[in-house]
Coordinates of C-alpha atoms and ligand atoms in Angstrom, one line a residue:
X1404 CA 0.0 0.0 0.0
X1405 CA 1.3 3.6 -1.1
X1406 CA 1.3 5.7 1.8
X1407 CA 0.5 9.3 1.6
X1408 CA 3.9 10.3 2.3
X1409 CA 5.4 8.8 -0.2
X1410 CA 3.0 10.7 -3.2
X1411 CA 4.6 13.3 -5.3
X1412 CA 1.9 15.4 -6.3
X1413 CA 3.4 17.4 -9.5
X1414 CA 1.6 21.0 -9.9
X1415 CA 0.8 21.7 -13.8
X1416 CA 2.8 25.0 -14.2
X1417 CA 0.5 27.8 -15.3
X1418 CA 2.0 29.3 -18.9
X1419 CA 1.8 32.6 -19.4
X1420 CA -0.2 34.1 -22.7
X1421 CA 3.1 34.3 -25.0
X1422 CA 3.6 30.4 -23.9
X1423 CA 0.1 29.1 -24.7
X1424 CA 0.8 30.4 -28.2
X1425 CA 3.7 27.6 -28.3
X1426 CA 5.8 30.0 -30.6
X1427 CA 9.0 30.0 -28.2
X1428 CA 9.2 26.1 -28.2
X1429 CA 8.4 25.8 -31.8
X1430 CA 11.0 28.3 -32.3
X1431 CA 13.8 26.4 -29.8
X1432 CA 13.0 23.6 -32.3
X1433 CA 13.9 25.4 -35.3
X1434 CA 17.1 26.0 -33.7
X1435 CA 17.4 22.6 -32.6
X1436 CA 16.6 21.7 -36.4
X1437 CA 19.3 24.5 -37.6
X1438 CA 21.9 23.3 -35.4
X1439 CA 21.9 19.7 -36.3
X1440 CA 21.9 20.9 -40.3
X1441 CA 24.9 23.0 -40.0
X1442 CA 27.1 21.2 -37.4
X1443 CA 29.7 18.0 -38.9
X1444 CA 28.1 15.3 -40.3
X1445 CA 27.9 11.7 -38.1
X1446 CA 26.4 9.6 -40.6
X1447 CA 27.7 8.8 -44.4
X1448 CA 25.3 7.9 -47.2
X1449 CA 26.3 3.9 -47.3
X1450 CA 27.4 2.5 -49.3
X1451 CA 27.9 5.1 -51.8
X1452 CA 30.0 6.7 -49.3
X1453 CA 31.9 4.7 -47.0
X1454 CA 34.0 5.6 -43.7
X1455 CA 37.9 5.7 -43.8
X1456 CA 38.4 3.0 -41.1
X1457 CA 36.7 -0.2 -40.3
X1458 CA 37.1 -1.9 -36.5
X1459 CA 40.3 -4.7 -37.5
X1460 CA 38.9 -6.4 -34.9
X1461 CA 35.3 -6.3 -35.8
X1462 CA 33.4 -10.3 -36.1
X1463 CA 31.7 -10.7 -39.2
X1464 CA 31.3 -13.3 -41.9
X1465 CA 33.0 -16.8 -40.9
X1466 CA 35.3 -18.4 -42.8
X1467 CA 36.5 -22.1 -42.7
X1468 CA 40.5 -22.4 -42.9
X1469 CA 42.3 -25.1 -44.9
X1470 CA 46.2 -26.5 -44.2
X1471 CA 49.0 -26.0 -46.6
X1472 CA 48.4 -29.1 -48.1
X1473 CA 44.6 -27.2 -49.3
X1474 CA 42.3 -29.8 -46.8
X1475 CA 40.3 -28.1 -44.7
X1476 CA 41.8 -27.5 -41.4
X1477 CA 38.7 -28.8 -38.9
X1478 CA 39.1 -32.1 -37.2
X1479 CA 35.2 -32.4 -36.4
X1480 CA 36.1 -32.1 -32.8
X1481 CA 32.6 -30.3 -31.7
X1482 CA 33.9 -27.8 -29.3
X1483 CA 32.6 -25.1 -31.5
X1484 CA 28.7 -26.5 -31.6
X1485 CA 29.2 -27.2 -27.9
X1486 CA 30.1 -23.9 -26.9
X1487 CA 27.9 -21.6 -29.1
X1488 CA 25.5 -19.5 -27.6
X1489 CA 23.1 -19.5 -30.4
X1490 CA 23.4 -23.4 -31.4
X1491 CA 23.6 -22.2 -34.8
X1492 CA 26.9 -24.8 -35.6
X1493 CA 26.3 -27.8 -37.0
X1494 CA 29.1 -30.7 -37.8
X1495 CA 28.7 -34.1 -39.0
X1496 CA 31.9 -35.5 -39.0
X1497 CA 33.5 -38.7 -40.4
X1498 CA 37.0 -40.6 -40.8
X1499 CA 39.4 -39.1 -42.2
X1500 CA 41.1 -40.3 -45.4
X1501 CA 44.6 -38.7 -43.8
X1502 CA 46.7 -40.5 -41.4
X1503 CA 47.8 -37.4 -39.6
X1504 CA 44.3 -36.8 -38.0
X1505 CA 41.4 -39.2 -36.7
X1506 CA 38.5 -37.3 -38.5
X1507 CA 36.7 -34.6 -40.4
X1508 CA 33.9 -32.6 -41.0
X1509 CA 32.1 -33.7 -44.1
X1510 CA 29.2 -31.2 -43.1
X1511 CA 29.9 -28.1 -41.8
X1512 CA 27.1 -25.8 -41.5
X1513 CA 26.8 -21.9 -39.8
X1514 CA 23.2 -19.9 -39.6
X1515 CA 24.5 -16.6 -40.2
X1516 CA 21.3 -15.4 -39.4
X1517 CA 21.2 -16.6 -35.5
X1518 CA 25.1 -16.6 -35.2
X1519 CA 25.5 -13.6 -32.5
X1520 CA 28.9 -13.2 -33.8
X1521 CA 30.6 -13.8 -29.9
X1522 CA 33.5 -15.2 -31.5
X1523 CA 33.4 -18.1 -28.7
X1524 CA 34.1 -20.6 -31.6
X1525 CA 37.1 -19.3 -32.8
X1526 CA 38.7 -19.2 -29.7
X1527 CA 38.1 -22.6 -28.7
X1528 CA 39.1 -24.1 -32.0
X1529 CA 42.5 -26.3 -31.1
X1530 CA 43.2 -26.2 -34.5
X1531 CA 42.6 -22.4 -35.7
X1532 CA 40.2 -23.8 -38.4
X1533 CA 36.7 -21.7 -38.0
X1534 CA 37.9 -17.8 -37.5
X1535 CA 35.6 -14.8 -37.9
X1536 CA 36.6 -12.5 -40.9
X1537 CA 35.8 -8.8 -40.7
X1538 CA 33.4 -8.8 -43.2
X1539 CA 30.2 -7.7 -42.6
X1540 CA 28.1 -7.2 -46.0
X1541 CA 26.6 -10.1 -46.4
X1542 CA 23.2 -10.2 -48.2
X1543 CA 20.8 -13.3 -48.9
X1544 CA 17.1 -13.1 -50.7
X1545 CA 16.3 -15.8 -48.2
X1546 CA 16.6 -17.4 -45.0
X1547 CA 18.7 -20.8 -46.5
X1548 CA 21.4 -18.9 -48.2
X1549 CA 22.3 -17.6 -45.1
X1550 CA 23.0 -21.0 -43.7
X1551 CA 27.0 -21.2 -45.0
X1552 CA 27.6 -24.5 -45.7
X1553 CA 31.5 -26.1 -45.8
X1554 CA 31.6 -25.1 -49.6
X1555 CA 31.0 -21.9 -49.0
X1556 CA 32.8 -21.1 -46.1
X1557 CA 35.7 -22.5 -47.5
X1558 CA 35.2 -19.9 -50.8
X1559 CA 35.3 -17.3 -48.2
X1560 CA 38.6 -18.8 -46.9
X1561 CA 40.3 -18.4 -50.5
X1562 CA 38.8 -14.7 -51.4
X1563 CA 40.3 -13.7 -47.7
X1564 CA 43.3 -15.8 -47.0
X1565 CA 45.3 -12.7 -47.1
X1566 CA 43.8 -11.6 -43.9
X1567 CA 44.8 -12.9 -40.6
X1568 CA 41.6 -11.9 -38.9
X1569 CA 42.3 -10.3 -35.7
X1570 CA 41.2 -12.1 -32.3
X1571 CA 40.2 -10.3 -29.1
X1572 CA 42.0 -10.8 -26.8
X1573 CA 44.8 -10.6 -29.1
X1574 CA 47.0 -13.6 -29.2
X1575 CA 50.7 -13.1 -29.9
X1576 CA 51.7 -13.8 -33.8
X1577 CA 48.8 -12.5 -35.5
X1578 CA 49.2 -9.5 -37.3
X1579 CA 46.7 -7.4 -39.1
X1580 CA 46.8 -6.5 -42.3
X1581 CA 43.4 -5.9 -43.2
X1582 CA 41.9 -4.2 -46.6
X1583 CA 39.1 -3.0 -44.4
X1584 CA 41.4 -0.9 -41.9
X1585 CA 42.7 0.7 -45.3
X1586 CA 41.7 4.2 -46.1
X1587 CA 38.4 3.2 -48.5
X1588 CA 37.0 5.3 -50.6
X1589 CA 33.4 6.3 -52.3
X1590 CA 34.0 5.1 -55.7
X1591 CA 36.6 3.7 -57.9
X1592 CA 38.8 3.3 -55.4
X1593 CA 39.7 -0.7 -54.2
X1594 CA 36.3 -2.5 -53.0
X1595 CA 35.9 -3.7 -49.4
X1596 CA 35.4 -6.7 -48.3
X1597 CA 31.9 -8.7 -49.3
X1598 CA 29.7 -11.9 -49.2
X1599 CA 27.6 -10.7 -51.5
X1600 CA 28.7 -13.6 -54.1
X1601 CA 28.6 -16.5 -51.5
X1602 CA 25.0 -15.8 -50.5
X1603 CA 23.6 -15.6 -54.0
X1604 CA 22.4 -17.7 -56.7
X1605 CA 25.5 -17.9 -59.4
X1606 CA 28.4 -17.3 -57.3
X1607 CA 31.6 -18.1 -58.7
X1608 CA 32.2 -21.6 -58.0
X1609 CA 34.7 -23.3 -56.1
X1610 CA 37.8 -24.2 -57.2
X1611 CA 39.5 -27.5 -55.8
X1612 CA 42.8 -26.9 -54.8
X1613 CA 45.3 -29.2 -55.8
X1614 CA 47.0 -32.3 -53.5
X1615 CA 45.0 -34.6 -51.1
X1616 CA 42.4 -32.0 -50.4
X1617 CA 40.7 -32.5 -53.8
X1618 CA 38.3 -35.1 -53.2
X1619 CA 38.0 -34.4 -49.7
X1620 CA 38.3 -30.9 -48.5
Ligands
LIG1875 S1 30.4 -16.4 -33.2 FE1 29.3 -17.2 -31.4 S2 27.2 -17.4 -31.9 FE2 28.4 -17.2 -33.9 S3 28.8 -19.3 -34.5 FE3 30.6 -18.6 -33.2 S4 30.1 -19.3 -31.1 FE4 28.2 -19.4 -32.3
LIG1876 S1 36.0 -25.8 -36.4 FE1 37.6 -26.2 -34.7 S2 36.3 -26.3 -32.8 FE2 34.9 -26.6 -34.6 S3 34.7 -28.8 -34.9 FE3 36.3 -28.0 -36.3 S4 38.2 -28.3 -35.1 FE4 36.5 -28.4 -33.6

């Protein structure tokens, strides 16, 4: 129960005649208005216009590494589906037809759409296989080609192998070198980084890469 002590009771203020017209408050908005216009400009028009710097360390698109022999570097271990948040990771994994490991993923599937993009999965990878690029345009026209399969997170390996994504905390080795950190421009300049291709009917296809990968990525 609300005792009487504890009510505010809020007096309406009595406006004056040159208040109850509402011209000063419509007129501190119009200044409100001006200022905004004339002060420096926080927003860009994206993507015609894009900023100068992007976060290195910001978790985007994932991307599925692959060894230097070209086979792709997961050894279906499940710590990534175990520890993800959003149980959006899913891994069927098989023997593998290599000696040096005791299996591989030969389904390896990401909902980009529920990922929350923690980054728990990369850092509990024990083999550096599933990392989180910086890329954050990615597009689909529907809810299934936002689910990456293996293929396609492996294509995003080879358009972005140049990039040593960068982790958080930062582990000691990695270095960044990172289109996206590069001063971009509006047009006609280099093009950042994008999934458009890998989300959309037509994309490029994969290329195998040579040696005992090939049949088996
Ligand atoms: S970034 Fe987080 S939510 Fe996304 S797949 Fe990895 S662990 Fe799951
Ligand atoms: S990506 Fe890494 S953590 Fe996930 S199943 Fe493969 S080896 Fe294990």
């Amino acid at each position: 129960m609300i005792r009487d002590e504890d009510i505010i009771r809020i007096r309406e203020p009595r406006l004056r005649l040159w208040e109850r017209c509402y011209l000063p408050q419509v007129l501190r908005g119009l200044w409100t208005a001006l200022r905004h216009v004339l002060s420096r400009k926080l927003t860009v028009t994206y993507p015609e216009r894009r900023r100068k710097t992007y976060l290195p360390r910001h978790r985007g698109l994932h991307r599925l590494n692959k060894d230097p022999l070209g086979r792709v570097k997961c050894v279906a271990c499940f710590l990534c589906p175990t520890i993800c948040p959003a149980r959006c990771i899913h891994v069927v994994g098989a023997p593998a037809p290599w000696p040096d490991r005791e299996k591989y993923p030969v389904r390896f599937d990401i909902d980009e759409l529920r990922c929350i993009y923690c980054g728990m999965c990369e850092e509990v990878c024990p083999v550096d296989a599933i990392e989180l690029t910086p890329i954050f345009e990615m597009v689909g026209l529907s809810r299934a080609e936002m689910i990456f399969d293996k293929e396609k997170l492996l294509a995003i390996y080879e358009a972005t192998r140049d990039i040593k994504p960068m982790k958080d905390p930062k582990i000691v080795g990695y270095t960044v070198d990172n289109p996206c950190s590069k001063p971009a421009r509006s047009r006609g300049g280099p093009a950042p980084l994008r999934a458009t291709g890998f989300g959309m009917p037509g994309a490029a296809p994969l290329t195998p890469p040579p040696g005992p990968g090939r049949d088996a990525p």
